[in-house]
Amino acid sequence: MADDKGENENAPPLEQAEFDINDADSEVAHRAICDAVNGLNGVREVQFVGGGVIVTFNPIGITKEEICTAIRRSGYRATEITSTPGNAGRSK
């Protein structure tokens, strides 16, 4: 039987980045942005908040700049607001 706790301890810390996205207040926009970002290597979760999105990702697999570029390629203008290094999304 595998020890899930030990496996999680060896996993690299996840980060979160928040992006402000212009005109992303519709279901169509959310779907386009999710489709663009969820397929990226390293992205773990996408949450829409207010006029933007918070992306939880593994920094070993992808950079904030690559996420921002993917959002822009989906047809929406994105600007990084904040990022949280370290243990994003990890339970204690």
XYZ file of C-alpha atoms in Angstrom:
92
model
C 0.000 0.000 0.000
C 1.416 3.383 -1.009
C 1.992 6.109 1.536
C 0.147 9.121 0.070
C 1.419 11.467 2.773
C 5.062 10.702 1.943
C 4.345 11.164 -1.754
C 2.800 14.607 -1.147
C 5.745 15.690 0.977
C 8.087 15.056 -1.963
C 5.883 16.954 -4.416
C 7.153 20.400 -5.378
C 5.289 23.330 -3.801
C 2.465 24.739 -5.894
C 2.100 28.441 -6.606
C -0.904 30.629 -7.325
C -1.068 33.564 -9.688
C -4.004 35.936 -10.029
C -4.738 37.593 -13.357
C -7.092 40.456 -14.132
C -8.878 39.656 -17.393
C -10.818 42.245 -19.385
C -14.331 41.255 -20.539
C -14.157 37.785 -18.964
C -17.524 38.020 -17.257
C -19.490 35.512 -19.345
C -19.768 31.735 -19.457
C -18.306 31.753 -22.982
C -15.242 33.685 -21.765
C -14.785 31.376 -18.780
C -14.963 28.312 -21.013
C -12.444 29.740 -23.523
C -9.994 30.684 -20.763
C -10.392 27.317 -18.987
C -9.812 25.446 -22.252
C -6.663 27.481 -22.916
C -5.190 27.153 -19.430
C -6.273 23.697 -18.230
C -4.383 21.971 -21.034
C -1.062 23.489 -19.999
C 1.568 21.297 -18.375
C 1.753 22.106 -14.651
C -1.649 23.800 -14.235
C -3.591 22.206 -11.380
C -6.654 24.444 -10.873
C -8.406 27.460 -12.402
C -10.809 29.573 -10.294
C -12.739 32.588 -11.553
C -13.068 35.438 -9.056
C -14.497 38.854 -9.761
C -13.060 40.059 -13.051
C -10.194 37.642 -13.125
C -8.833 34.189 -12.533
C -6.593 32.477 -9.978
C -4.440 29.711 -11.403
C -2.781 27.122 -9.153
C 0.234 25.597 -10.871
C 3.497 23.722 -10.453
C 6.288 26.229 -11.215
C 8.525 23.408 -12.416
C 6.073 22.679 -15.258
C 5.122 26.210 -16.355
C 5.748 29.899 -15.706
C 3.305 32.708 -14.940
C 4.288 34.311 -18.238
C 3.311 31.178 -20.169
C -0.070 31.087 -18.407
C -0.640 34.763 -19.204
C 0.290 34.152 -22.863
C -2.181 31.251 -23.079
C -4.960 33.464 -21.699
C -4.124 36.168 -24.238
C -4.162 33.608 -27.064
C -7.702 32.665 -26.039
C -8.715 36.201 -27.031
C -8.689 37.996 -23.676
C -6.293 40.569 -22.279
C -4.694 39.350 -19.049
C -2.523 41.146 -16.512
C -0.919 39.459 -13.516
C -2.098 40.991 -10.241
C -0.512 38.841 -7.542
C 1.261 35.563 -7.069
C 1.733 33.343 -4.051
C 4.843 31.167 -4.006
C 5.105 28.020 -1.993
C 2.483 25.756 -0.544
C -0.635 26.862 -2.457
C -3.361 24.272 -2.322
C -1.535 21.961 0.074
C -3.282 20.720 3.153
C -1.440 20.573 6.453
